[in-house]
PDB file of C-alpha atoms in Angstrom:
ATOM      1  CA  UNK N1111      56.347  -6.800  48.902  1.00 95.00           C
ATOM      2  CA  UNK N1112      58.414  -9.267  50.388  1.00 98.00           C
ATOM      3  CA  UNK N1113      56.434 -12.311  51.347  1.00 98.00           C
ATOM      4  CA  UNK N1114      56.758 -15.705  52.278  1.00 98.00           C
ATOM      5  CA  UNK N1115      54.834 -18.394  51.590  1.00 98.00           C
ATOM      6  CA  UNK N1116      54.867 -21.488  53.275  1.00 98.00           C
ATOM      7  CA  UNK N1117      53.566 -24.356  50.942  1.00 95.00           C
ATOM      8  CA  UNK N1118      54.473 -22.701  47.574  1.00 96.00           C
ATOM      9  CA  UNK N1119      54.834 -25.228  46.051  1.00 94.00           C
ATOM     10  CA  UNK N1120      51.977 -27.228  45.962  1.00 92.00           C
ATOM     11  CA  UNK N1121      48.125 -26.602  45.306  1.00 93.00           C
ATOM     12  CA  UNK N1122      47.151 -23.724  46.491  1.00 96.00           C
ATOM     13  CA  UNK N1123      50.437 -21.849  47.292  1.00 97.00           C
ATOM     14  CA  UNK N1124      51.743 -22.201  43.724  1.00 97.00           C
ATOM     15  CA  UNK N1125      48.831 -20.463  42.336  1.00 98.00           C
ATOM     16  CA  UNK N1126      49.401 -17.729  45.241  1.00 98.00           C
ATOM     17  CA  UNK N1127      53.046 -17.815  43.918  1.00 98.00           C
ATOM     18  CA  UNK N1128      52.029 -17.056  40.509  1.00 98.00           C
ATOM     19  CA  UNK N1129      49.666 -13.971  41.114  1.00 98.00           C
ATOM     20  CA  UNK N1130      52.274 -12.530  43.766  1.00 98.00           C
ATOM     21  CA  UNK N1131      54.830 -12.876  41.360  1.00 98.00           C
ATOM     22  CA  UNK N1132      52.626 -11.938  38.158  1.00 98.00           C
ATOM     23  CA  UNK N1133      52.116  -7.951  40.272  1.00 97.00           C
ATOM     24  CA  UNK N1134      55.810  -7.192  41.005  1.00 98.00           C
ATOM     25  CA  UNK N1135      56.349  -8.924  44.399  1.00 98.00           C
ATOM     26  CA  UNK N1136      59.573 -10.605  46.105  1.00 98.00           C
ATOM     27  CA  UNK N1137      57.976 -14.226  47.080  1.00 98.00           C
ATOM     28  CA  UNK N1138      60.192 -17.171  48.818  1.00 98.00           C
ATOM     29  CA  UNK N1139      58.846 -20.878  49.072  1.00 97.00           C
ATOM     30  CA  UNK N1140      58.910 -22.799  52.102  1.00 97.00           C
ATOM     31  CA  UNK N1141      57.971 -26.395  50.927  1.00 94.00           C
ATOM     32  CA  UNK N1142      59.697 -29.502  52.402  1.00 90.00           C
ATOM     33  CA  UNK N1143      58.850 -31.715  48.555  1.00 83.00           C
ATOM     34  CA  UNK N1144      58.502 -34.667  50.503  1.00 73.00           C
ATOM     35  CA  UNK N1145      55.092 -35.692  49.440  1.00 64.00           C
ATOM     36  CA  UNK N1146      54.846 -38.003  46.419  1.00 59.00           C
ATOM     37  CA  UNK N1147      53.128 -35.796  44.093  1.00 70.00           C
ATOM     38  CA  UNK N1148      53.913 -33.185  41.641  1.00 81.00           C
ATOM     39  CA  UNK N1149      55.129 -30.017  42.734  1.00 88.00           C
ATOM     40  CA  UNK N1150      55.063 -26.277  41.092  1.00 93.00           C
ATOM     41  CA  UNK N1151      57.723 -24.063  40.956  1.00 94.00           C
ATOM     42  CA  UNK N1152      58.095 -20.508  39.953  1.00 96.00           C
ATOM     43  CA  UNK N1153      61.194 -19.739  38.060  1.00 96.00           C
ATOM     44  CA  UNK N1154      61.098 -16.254  39.692  1.00 97.00           C
ATOM     45  CA  UNK N1155      60.515 -17.089  42.919  1.00 98.00           C
ATOM     46  CA  UNK N1156      63.104 -18.302  45.465  1.00 97.00           C
ATOM     47  CA  UNK N1157      62.718 -21.616  46.868  1.00 96.00           C
ATOM     48  CA  UNK N1158      63.548 -23.341  49.932  1.00 96.00           C
ATOM     49  CA  UNK N1159      63.024 -26.675  50.463  1.00 95.00           C
ATOM     50  CA  UNK N1160      62.897 -27.099  53.853  1.00 95.00           C
ATOM     51  CA  UNK N1161      60.104 -28.075  56.209  1.00 94.00           C
ATOM     52  CA  UNK N1162      58.947 -24.780  57.977  1.00 95.00           C
ATOM     53  CA  UNK N1163      59.603 -26.255  61.254  1.00 93.00           C
ATOM     54  CA  UNK N1164      63.304 -26.540  59.838  1.00 94.00           C
ATOM     55  CA  UNK N1165      65.965 -25.275  62.166  1.00 94.00           C
ATOM     56  CA  UNK N1166      67.562 -23.204  58.646  1.00 96.00           C
ATOM     57  CA  UNK N1167      64.265 -21.067  59.279  1.00 96.00           C
ATOM     58  CA  UNK N1168      65.719 -18.599  62.071  1.00 97.00           C
ATOM     59  CA  UNK N1169      68.545 -17.819  59.542  1.00 97.00           C
ATOM     60  CA  UNK N1170      66.684 -17.053  56.272  1.00 97.00           C
ATOM     61  CA  UNK N1171      64.077 -14.525  58.085  1.00 98.00           C
ATOM     62  CA  UNK N1172      66.869 -13.168  59.549  1.00 97.00           C
ATOM     63  CA  UNK N1173      68.422 -12.560  56.518  1.00 97.00           C
ATOM     64  CA  UNK N1174      65.099 -11.884  54.470  1.00 97.00           C
ATOM     65  CA  UNK N1175      63.088  -9.643  56.700  1.00 97.00           C
ATOM     66  CA  UNK N1176      60.125 -10.480  54.859  1.00 98.00           C
ATOM     67  CA  UNK N1177      57.063  -8.523  54.861  1.00 97.00           C
ATOM     68  CA  UNK N1178      54.507 -10.783  55.673  1.00 98.00           C
ATOM     69  CA  UNK N1179      53.845 -14.557  55.747  1.00 98.00           C
ATOM     70  CA  UNK N1180      51.288 -16.669  54.198  1.00 98.00           C
ATOM     71  CA  UNK N1181      50.789 -19.873  56.081  1.00 98.00           C
ATOM     72  CA  UNK N1182      49.713 -22.877  53.794  1.00 97.00           C
ATOM     73  CA  UNK N1183      51.808 -25.479  54.680  1.00 94.00           C
ATOM     74  CA  UNK N1184      50.272 -27.866  57.259  1.00 92.00           C
ATOM     75  CA  UNK N1185      50.054 -31.300  58.398  1.00 89.00           C
ATOM     76  CA  UNK N1186      46.735 -31.491  56.264  1.00 86.00           C
ATOM     77  CA  UNK N1187      44.893 -35.343  56.554  1.00 84.00           C
ATOM     78  CA  UNK N1188      42.049 -35.288  58.710  1.00 85.00           C
ATOM     79  CA  UNK N1189      42.103 -39.159  59.505  1.00 82.00           C
ATOM     80  CA  UNK N1190      46.087 -38.801  60.093  1.00 88.00           C
ATOM     81  CA  UNK N1191      45.230 -36.727  62.990  1.00 90.00           C
ATOM     82  CA  UNK N1192      42.882 -38.834  64.258  1.00 91.00           C
ATOM     83  CA  UNK N1193      45.800 -42.093  63.913  1.00 92.00           C
ATOM     84  CA  UNK N1194      48.828 -39.616  65.237  1.00 96.00           C
ATOM     85  CA  UNK N1195      47.159 -36.457  67.182  1.00 95.00           C
ATOM     86  CA  UNK N1196      50.479 -35.737  68.639  1.00 97.00           C
ATOM     87  CA  UNK N1197      51.905 -35.458  65.577  1.00 96.00           C
ATOM     88  CA  UNK N1198      49.569 -33.182  63.855  1.00 95.00           C
ATOM     89  CA  UNK N1199      49.762 -31.343  67.502  1.00 97.00           C
ATOM     90  CA  UNK N1200      53.785 -30.821  66.560  1.00 97.00           C
ATOM     91  CA  UNK N1201      52.544 -29.986  63.045  1.00 96.00           C
ATOM     92  CA  UNK N1202      49.973 -27.744  63.472  1.00 96.00           C
ATOM     93  CA  UNK N1203      50.964 -25.896  67.007  1.00 97.00           C
ATOM     94  CA  UNK N1204      54.175 -26.124  67.945  1.00 97.00           C
ATOM     95  CA  UNK N1205      56.048 -25.888  64.613  1.00 97.00           C
ATOM     96  CA  UNK N1206      53.427 -22.776  63.605  1.00 97.00           C
ATOM     97  CA  UNK N1207      53.722 -21.157  67.132  1.00 97.00           C
ATOM     98  CA  UNK N1208      57.605 -21.616  66.151  1.00 97.00           C
ATOM     99  CA  UNK N1209      57.427 -19.655  62.627  1.00 97.00           C
ATOM    100  CA  UNK N1210      55.256 -16.842  64.264  1.00 97.00           C
ATOM    101  CA  UNK N1211      57.879 -16.508  66.833  1.00 96.00           C
ATOM    102  CA  UNK N1212      60.475 -15.996  63.564  1.00 97.00           C
ATOM    103  CA  UNK N1213      58.858 -13.853  61.800  1.00 97.00           C
ATOM    104  CA  UNK N1214      58.045 -11.887  64.359  1.00 96.00           C
ATOM    105  CA  UNK N1215      61.377 -11.666  65.464  1.00 95.00           C
ATOM    106  CA  UNK N1216      62.505 -10.599  61.696  1.00 96.00           C
ATOM    107  CA  UNK N1217      59.812  -7.616  61.744  1.00 95.00           C
ATOM    108  CA  UNK N1218      57.411  -8.921  59.954  1.00 95.00           C
ATOM    109  CA  UNK N1219      54.064  -7.311  60.204  1.00 92.00           C
ATOM    110  CA  UNK N1220      51.124  -9.345  58.365  1.00 96.00           C
ATOM    111  CA  UNK N1221      50.878 -12.829  59.068  1.00 97.00           C
ATOM    112  CA  UNK N1222      47.902 -14.812  57.194  1.00 98.00           C
ATOM    113  CA  UNK N1223      47.119 -18.360  58.482  1.00 98.00           C
ATOM    114  CA  UNK N1224      44.894 -20.152  55.840  1.00 97.00           C
ATOM    115  CA  UNK N1225      42.740 -21.802  58.636  1.00 97.00           C
ATOM    116  CA  UNK N1226      39.223 -24.727  57.641  1.00 94.00           C
ATOM    117  CA  UNK N1227      35.948 -23.392  57.957  1.00 93.00           C
ATOM    118  CA  UNK N1228      34.738 -27.045  57.426  1.00 89.00           C
ATOM    119  CA  UNK N1229      37.060 -29.025  60.293  1.00 91.00           C
ATOM    120  CA  UNK N1230      36.663 -25.952  63.030  1.00 94.00           C
ATOM    121  CA  UNK N1231      32.734 -25.906  62.224  1.00 93.00           C
ATOM    122  CA  UNK N1232      31.890 -29.525  61.173  1.00 87.00           C
ATOM    123  CA  UNK N1233      28.068 -30.861  60.806  1.00 88.00           C
ATOM    124  CA  UNK N1234      27.427 -27.554  62.067  1.00 90.00           C
ATOM    125  CA  UNK N1235      22.755 -27.008  62.038  1.00 90.00           C
ATOM    126  CA  UNK N1236      23.425 -23.643  60.748  1.00 92.00           C
ATOM    127  CA  UNK N1237      23.778 -23.625  56.936  1.00 92.00           C
ATOM    128  CA  UNK N1238      25.414 -21.444  56.000  1.00 96.00           C
ATOM    129  CA  UNK N1239      27.196 -21.384  59.235  1.00 95.00           C
ATOM    130  CA  UNK N1240      28.147 -18.216  60.305  1.00 95.00           C
ATOM    131  CA  UNK N1241      31.351 -16.726  62.026  1.00 95.00           C
ATOM    132  CA  UNK N1242      31.223 -18.687  65.120  1.00 91.00           C
ATOM    133  CA  UNK N1243      33.818 -18.590  68.411  1.00 84.00           C
ATOM    134  CA  UNK N1244      32.415 -20.946  69.982  1.00 82.00           C
ATOM    135  CA  UNK N1245      32.697 -24.033  67.468  1.00 86.00           C
ATOM    136  CA  UNK N1246      33.367 -27.123  68.630  1.00 84.00           C
ATOM    137  CA  UNK N1247      35.986 -29.535  66.423  1.00 89.00           C
ATOM    138  CA  UNK N1248      35.117 -33.014  66.049  1.00 84.00           C
ATOM    139  CA  UNK N1249      38.684 -34.286  64.586  1.00 89.00           C
ATOM    140  CA  UNK N1250      42.202 -33.091  66.451  1.00 92.00           C
ATOM    141  CA  UNK N1251      43.202 -31.401  62.555  1.00 93.00           C
ATOM    142  CA  UNK N1252      40.312 -29.418  63.667  1.00 93.00           C
ATOM    143  CA  UNK N1253      40.993 -28.280  66.606  1.00 95.00           C
ATOM    144  CA  UNK N1254      44.900 -27.597  65.905  1.00 96.00           C
ATOM    145  CA  UNK N1255      43.528 -24.848  63.220  1.00 96.00           C
ATOM    146  CA  UNK N1256      41.230 -23.897  66.062  1.00 96.00           C
ATOM    147  CA  UNK N1257      43.924 -23.333  68.508  1.00 96.00           C
ATOM    148  CA  UNK N1258      45.862 -21.692  66.498  1.00 97.00           C
ATOM    149  CA  UNK N1259      43.694 -19.373  65.139  1.00 96.00           C
ATOM    150  CA  UNK N1260      43.254 -18.228  69.519  1.00 94.00           C
ATOM    151  CA  UNK N1261      47.096 -18.453  69.703  1.00 95.00           C
ATOM    152  CA  UNK N1262      47.408 -15.736  66.355  1.00 95.00           C
ATOM    153  CA  UNK N1263      45.008 -13.469  68.430  1.00 91.00           C
ATOM    154  CA  UNK N1264      46.743 -13.324  71.008  1.00 88.00           C
ATOM    155  CA  UNK N1265      50.229 -12.254  69.645  1.00 89.00           C
ATOM    156  CA  UNK N1266      49.056  -9.273  68.119  1.00 86.00           C
ATOM    157  CA  UNK N1267      50.009  -7.214  71.140  1.00 83.00           C
ATOM    158  CA  UNK N1268      53.051  -9.451  72.503  1.00 87.00           C
ATOM    159  CA  UNK N1269      54.775  -9.223  69.305  1.00 87.00           C
ATOM    160  CA  UNK N1270      53.047  -6.671  67.160  1.00 86.00           C
ATOM    161  CA  UNK N1271      51.835  -8.480  64.591  1.00 90.00           C
ATOM    162  CA  UNK N1272      48.908  -8.125  62.693  1.00 94.00           C
ATOM    163  CA  UNK N1273      47.710 -11.662  61.525  1.00 97.00           C
ATOM    164  CA  UNK N1274      44.335 -12.931  60.200  1.00 97.00           C
ATOM    165  CA  UNK N1275      42.728 -16.412  59.785  1.00 98.00           C
ATOM    166  CA  UNK N1276      40.815 -17.526  56.894  1.00 98.00           C
ATOM    167  CA  UNK N1277      39.032 -20.244  57.464  1.00 97.00           C
ATOM    168  CA  UNK N1278      38.146 -21.727  53.756  1.00 97.00           C
ATOM    169  CA  UNK N1279      35.524 -24.167  53.016  1.00 96.00           C
ATOM    170  CA  UNK N1280      36.662 -26.577  50.509  1.00 94.00           C
ATOM    171  CA  UNK N1281      39.078 -25.552  47.610  1.00 96.00           C
ATOM    172  CA  UNK N1282      39.856 -26.964  44.520  1.00 96.00           C
ATOM    173  CA  UNK N1283      41.079 -26.536  40.880  1.00 96.00           C
ATOM    174  CA  UNK N1284      43.856 -27.227  38.882  1.00 95.00           C
ATOM    175  CA  UNK N1285      46.563 -28.919  40.555  1.00 93.00           C
ATOM    176  CA  UNK N1286      45.076 -30.616  42.823  1.00 90.00           C
ATOM    177  CA  UNK N1287      46.018 -34.598  43.285  1.00 81.00           C
ATOM    178  CA  UNK N1288      45.364 -37.389  44.339  1.00 69.00           C
ATOM    179  CA  UNK N1289      48.217 -39.032  46.550  1.00 56.00           C
ATOM    180  CA  UNK N1290      48.674 -40.405  50.003  1.00 42.00           C
ATOM    181  CA  UNK N1291      48.407 -36.830  51.245  1.00 41.00           C
ATOM    182  CA  UNK N1292      44.705 -36.252  52.305  1.00 43.00           C
ATOM    183  CA  UNK N1293      44.965 -33.534  49.609  1.00 48.00           C
ATOM    184  CA  UNK N1294      42.190 -34.696  47.613  1.00 57.00           C
ATOM    185  CA  UNK N1295      39.137 -33.216  47.905  1.00 77.00           C
ATOM    186  CA  UNK N1296      36.194 -35.906  46.441  1.00 87.00           C
ATOM    187  CA  UNK N1297      35.978 -34.441  42.736  1.00 90.00           C
ATOM    188  CA  UNK N1298      40.014 -35.561  43.059  1.00 89.00           C
ATOM    189  CA  UNK N1299      39.067 -38.908  44.148  1.00 89.00           C
ATOM    190  CA  UNK N1300      36.364 -39.540  40.642  1.00 91.00           C
ATOM    191  CA  UNK N1301      38.605 -38.038  38.807  1.00 91.00           C
ATOM    192  CA  UNK N1302      40.951 -40.709  39.406  1.00 88.00           C
ATOM    193  CA  UNK N1303      38.804 -43.502  39.612  1.00 89.00           C
ATOM    194  CA  UNK N1304      37.401 -42.505  35.924  1.00 89.00           C
ATOM    195  CA  UNK N1305      40.939 -42.087  34.828  1.00 87.00           C
ATOM    196  CA  UNK N1306      41.755 -46.004  36.593  1.00 87.00           C
ATOM    197  CA  UNK N1307      38.698 -47.345  35.054  1.00 87.00           C
ATOM    198  CA  UNK N1308      37.317 -47.866  38.290  1.00 90.00           C
ATOM    199  CA  UNK N1309      34.012 -47.685  39.713  1.00 92.00           C
ATOM    200  CA  UNK N1310      32.808 -44.441  41.900  1.00 92.00           C
ATOM    201  CA  UNK N1311      31.477 -44.672  45.132  1.00 92.00           C
ATOM    202  CA  UNK N1312      29.401 -42.745  46.743  1.00 94.00           C
ATOM    203  CA  UNK N1313      28.853 -42.999  50.482  1.00 91.00           C
ATOM    204  CA  UNK N1314      25.397 -42.911  51.533  1.00 92.00           C
ATOM    205  CA  UNK N1315      23.162 -41.693  49.394  1.00 93.00           C
ATOM    206  CA  UNK N1316      25.014 -38.817  47.728  1.00 94.00           C
ATOM    207  CA  UNK N1317      22.720 -35.997  49.747  1.00 95.00           C
ATOM    208  CA  UNK N1318      26.090 -34.927  51.411  1.00 93.00           C
ATOM    209  CA  UNK N1319      26.752 -31.373  50.642  1.00 95.00           C
ATOM    210  CA  UNK N1320      29.918 -29.575  50.508  1.00 95.00           C
ATOM    211  CA  UNK N1321      30.850 -25.534  49.862  1.00 97.00           C
ATOM    212  CA  UNK N1322      33.179 -25.843  47.156  1.00 97.00           C
ATOM    213  CA  UNK N1323      36.083 -22.981  46.635  1.00 98.00           C
ATOM    214  CA  UNK N1324      37.644 -22.975  43.131  1.00 98.00           C
ATOM    215  CA  UNK N1325      41.477 -22.207  43.598  1.00 98.00           C
ATOM    216  CA  UNK N1326      41.599 -18.761  41.678  1.00 98.00           C
ATOM    217  CA  UNK N1327      38.594 -17.375  44.305  1.00 98.00           C
ATOM    218  CA  UNK N1328      41.128 -18.602  46.764  1.00 98.00           C
ATOM    219  CA  UNK N1329      43.665 -17.363  46.204  1.00 98.00           C
ATOM    220  CA  UNK N1330      41.582 -13.686  45.536  1.00 98.00           C
ATOM    221  CA  UNK N1331      41.007 -13.874  49.274  1.00 98.00           C
ATOM    222  CA  UNK N1332      44.227 -13.951  50.502  1.00 98.00           C
ATOM    223  CA  UNK N1333      45.795 -11.077  47.944  1.00 98.00           C
ATOM    224  CA  UNK N1334      42.854  -9.203  49.715  1.00 98.00           C
ATOM    225  CA  UNK N1335      43.938 -10.409  53.088  1.00 98.00           C
ATOM    226  CA  UNK N1336      47.398  -9.156  52.023  1.00 98.00           C
ATOM    227  CA  UNK N1337      46.043  -6.262  50.954  1.00 97.00           C
ATOM    228  CA  UNK N1338      43.812  -5.230  54.183  1.00 97.00           C
ATOM    229  CA  UNK N1339      44.526  -4.286  57.418  1.00 94.00           C
ATOM    230  CA  UNK N1340      41.755  -6.749  58.816  1.00 96.00           C
ATOM    231  CA  UNK N1341      42.719  -8.931  61.615  1.00 96.00           C
ATOM    232  CA  UNK N1342      40.193 -11.523  63.445  1.00 95.00           C
ATOM    233  CA  UNK N1343      39.148 -14.228  61.857  1.00 96.00           C
ATOM    234  CA  UNK N1344      36.654 -14.642  58.488  1.00 98.00           C
ATOM    235  CA  UNK N1345      34.762 -17.155  56.583  1.00 98.00           C
ATOM    236  CA  UNK N1346      35.471 -17.833  53.275  1.00 98.00           C
ATOM    237  CA  UNK N1347      33.104 -19.795  51.215  1.00 97.00           C
ATOM    238  CA  UNK N1348      30.341 -19.651  48.485  1.00 98.00           C
ATOM    239  CA  UNK N1349      27.526 -20.260  51.051  1.00 97.00           C
ATOM    240  CA  UNK N1350      25.996 -22.782  48.541  1.00 97.00           C
ATOM    241  CA  UNK N1351      25.578 -26.543  49.471  1.00 96.00           C
ATOM    242  CA  UNK N1352      26.949 -29.133  46.305  1.00 97.00           C
ATOM    243  CA  UNK N1353      25.831 -32.758  46.979  1.00 97.00           C
ATOM    244  CA  UNK N1354      28.212 -35.603  46.863  1.00 95.00           C
ATOM    245  CA  UNK N1355      25.605 -36.771  44.071  1.00 95.00           C
ATOM    246  CA  UNK N1356      25.749 -33.333  42.138  1.00 97.00           C
ATOM    247  CA  UNK N1357      29.707 -33.506  42.139  1.00 96.00           C
ATOM    248  CA  UNK N1358      29.056 -36.616  40.745  1.00 95.00           C
ATOM    249  CA  UNK N1359      26.291 -35.850  37.968  1.00 95.00           C
ATOM    250  CA  UNK N1360      28.324 -32.673  36.463  1.00 96.00           C
ATOM    251  CA  UNK N1361      31.227 -34.592  36.305  1.00 95.00           C
ATOM    252  CA  UNK N1362      30.416 -37.259  34.404  1.00 94.00           C
ATOM    253  CA  UNK N1363      27.910 -34.257  32.482  1.00 94.00           C
ATOM    254  CA  UNK N1364      31.615 -32.982  31.341  1.00 95.00           C
ATOM    255  CA  UNK N1365      33.276 -36.762  30.851  1.00 92.00           C
ATOM    256  CA  UNK N1366      30.604 -37.422  28.305  1.00 89.00           C
ATOM    257  CA  UNK N1367      29.267 -40.247  29.131  1.00 80.00           C
ATOM    258  CA  UNK N1368      28.080 -42.685  32.157  1.00 79.00           C
ATOM    259  CA  UNK N1369      30.837 -43.940  34.093  1.00 86.00           C
ATOM    260  CA  UNK N1370      30.056 -46.817  36.943  1.00 89.00           C
ATOM    261  CA  UNK N1371      28.800 -45.750  39.898  1.00 93.00           C
ATOM    262  CA  UNK N1372      28.449 -47.936  43.045  1.00 95.00           C
ATOM    263  CA  UNK N1373      27.056 -46.572  46.709  1.00 94.00           C
ATOM    264  CA  UNK N1374      27.733 -47.951  50.264  1.00 94.00           C
ATOM    265  CA  UNK N1375      27.120 -46.900  53.294  1.00 91.00           C
ATOM    266  CA  UNK N1376      28.042 -43.166  54.914  1.00 85.00           C
ATOM    267  CA  UNK N1377      31.205 -43.649  56.819  1.00 75.00           C
ATOM    268  CA  UNK N1378      30.862 -43.107  60.632  1.00 70.00           C
ATOM    269  CA  UNK N1379      32.875 -40.147  61.765  1.00 63.00           C
ATOM    270  CA  UNK N1380      31.931 -37.770  58.019  1.00 74.00           C
ATOM    271  CA  UNK N1381      30.966 -34.685  58.262  1.00 80.00           C
ATOM    272  CA  UNK N1382      27.464 -34.494  56.599  1.00 88.00           C
ATOM    273  CA  UNK N1383      26.355 -30.897  55.702  1.00 92.00           C
ATOM    274  CA  UNK N1384      29.201 -28.298  55.487  1.00 92.00           C
ATOM    275  CA  UNK N1385      28.802 -24.837  53.796  1.00 96.00           C
ATOM    276  CA  UNK N1386      30.241 -21.708  54.908  1.00 97.00           C
ATOM    277  CA  UNK N1387      28.431 -18.129  54.864  1.00 97.00           C
ATOM    278  CA  UNK N1388      30.883 -15.566  53.425  1.00 97.00           C
ATOM    279  CA  UNK N1389      29.156 -12.504  54.823  1.00 97.00           C
ATOM    280  CA  UNK N1390      32.816 -11.642  56.951  1.00 96.00           C
ATOM    281  CA  UNK N1391      34.899 -11.984  54.106  1.00 97.00           C
ATOM    282  CA  UNK N1392      32.088  -9.498  51.704  1.00 97.00           C
ATOM    283  CA  UNK N1393      32.474  -7.663  54.696  1.00 97.00           C
ATOM    284  CA  UNK N1394      35.344  -7.698  55.795  1.00 97.00           C
ATOM    285  CA  UNK N1395      37.826  -7.938  52.493  1.00 98.00           C
ATOM    286  CA  UNK N1396      35.087  -7.155  49.630  1.00 97.00           C
ATOM    287  CA  UNK N1397      35.762 -10.516  49.023  1.00 98.00           C
ATOM    288  CA  UNK N1398      33.337 -12.844  47.305  1.00 96.00           C
ATOM    289  CA  UNK N1399      33.471 -16.059  45.262  1.00 98.00           C
ATOM    290  CA  UNK N1400      33.331 -15.363  40.962  1.00 97.00           C
ATOM    291  CA  UNK N1401      34.086 -18.916  39.882  1.00 98.00           C
ATOM    292  CA  UNK N1402      30.593 -20.788  39.322  1.00 97.00           C
ATOM    293  CA  UNK N1403      30.972 -24.683  40.582  1.00 97.00           C
ATOM    294  CA  UNK N1404      30.598 -25.410  37.157  1.00 98.00           C
ATOM    295  CA  UNK N1405      33.428 -23.208  35.469  1.00 98.00           C
ATOM    296  CA  UNK N1406      36.023 -24.843  38.135  1.00 98.00           C
ATOM    297  CA  UNK N1407      34.590 -28.154  37.639  1.00 97.00           C
ATOM    298  CA  UNK N1408      35.691 -28.599  33.854  1.00 97.00           C
ATOM    299  CA  UNK N1409      39.377 -26.449  34.295  1.00 97.00           C
ATOM    300  CA  UNK N1410      39.817 -29.340  37.280  1.00 96.00           C
ATOM    301  CA  UNK N1411      38.444 -32.030  35.158  1.00 95.00           C
ATOM    302  CA  UNK N1412      40.531 -30.723  31.511  1.00 95.00           C
ATOM    303  CA  UNK N1413      43.588 -29.772  33.609  1.00 94.00           C
ATOM    304  CA  UNK N1414      43.213 -33.373  35.230  1.00 92.00           C
ATOM    305  CA  UNK N1415      43.293 -35.466  31.994  1.00 91.00           C
ATOM    306  CA  UNK N1416      46.152 -33.508  30.764  1.00 91.00           C
ATOM    307  CA  UNK N1417      48.319 -34.559  33.270  1.00 87.00           C
ATOM    308  CA  UNK N1418      47.161 -37.969  34.704  1.00 85.00           C
ATOM    309  CA  UNK N1419      45.403 -39.919  31.644  1.00 78.00           C
ATOM    310  CA  UNK N1420      43.020 -39.836  29.141  1.00 61.00           C
ATOM    311  CA  UNK N1421      39.207 -40.583  28.832  1.00 47.00           C
ATOM    312  CA  UNK N1422      38.047 -43.823  29.364  1.00 42.00           C
TER     313      UNK N1422
END
């Protein structure tokens, strides 16, 4: 299969490209390389160092005629979407819609959109949160993700595509970096502070929770979607809430000593609890998470220390 992966030199995308290449697929990477962070290139993939909104994209698709697209690239910062919602909509709705049109025109039959369960469901009272059609996102980022999912649903008949949107919980693991990119989750923040010798900060009392999916499991969900004809929206999570305090305690246990810790007031606008019910992933794609939070955190810690610093 010939597959286009937008954002294919970044965190999740590079892991996906490695697996797709390993299993004998022809892979084309679309990645703009503009953020100040490491990029991860697979030498067997064809790499186009352009944005997915670049004017040359139509010519690339017309020449390559891919079978499928995995759309990972996006404006990825919730905070940035609040500051500049027009730019967020430009990237996450308008340019993404153009990508769909280009893919359909080139004869692509499968479109996989990597969405966000956390941003779409927000601080939902039902946890784990099941698949919901009537979610009310709180940020422009979540609204854009939610909107694009529904555009895709409408394109089934219009373009003859088979689209699927995967609402991921928080993905973590090796190659996730902390720069001014919006990519780093709380683990990346804490690991960076440990390396830099700065105190770790917990906002609130440490009881806020998130659902964490290890990157290898995230990749396996995308692979399962590529192998299926399932369309619509699917939740991808573990159904397990891990508190901020548990994250800190796990990292400290792996690190081997207690790093300075500061508690500060909970930040307004932050989601307090986000846990995703994985039932639709299991029922629709036969997918379930395999890697425990502890095992994934050990791998992420080892990678961070190897690439960004030594233990303090």
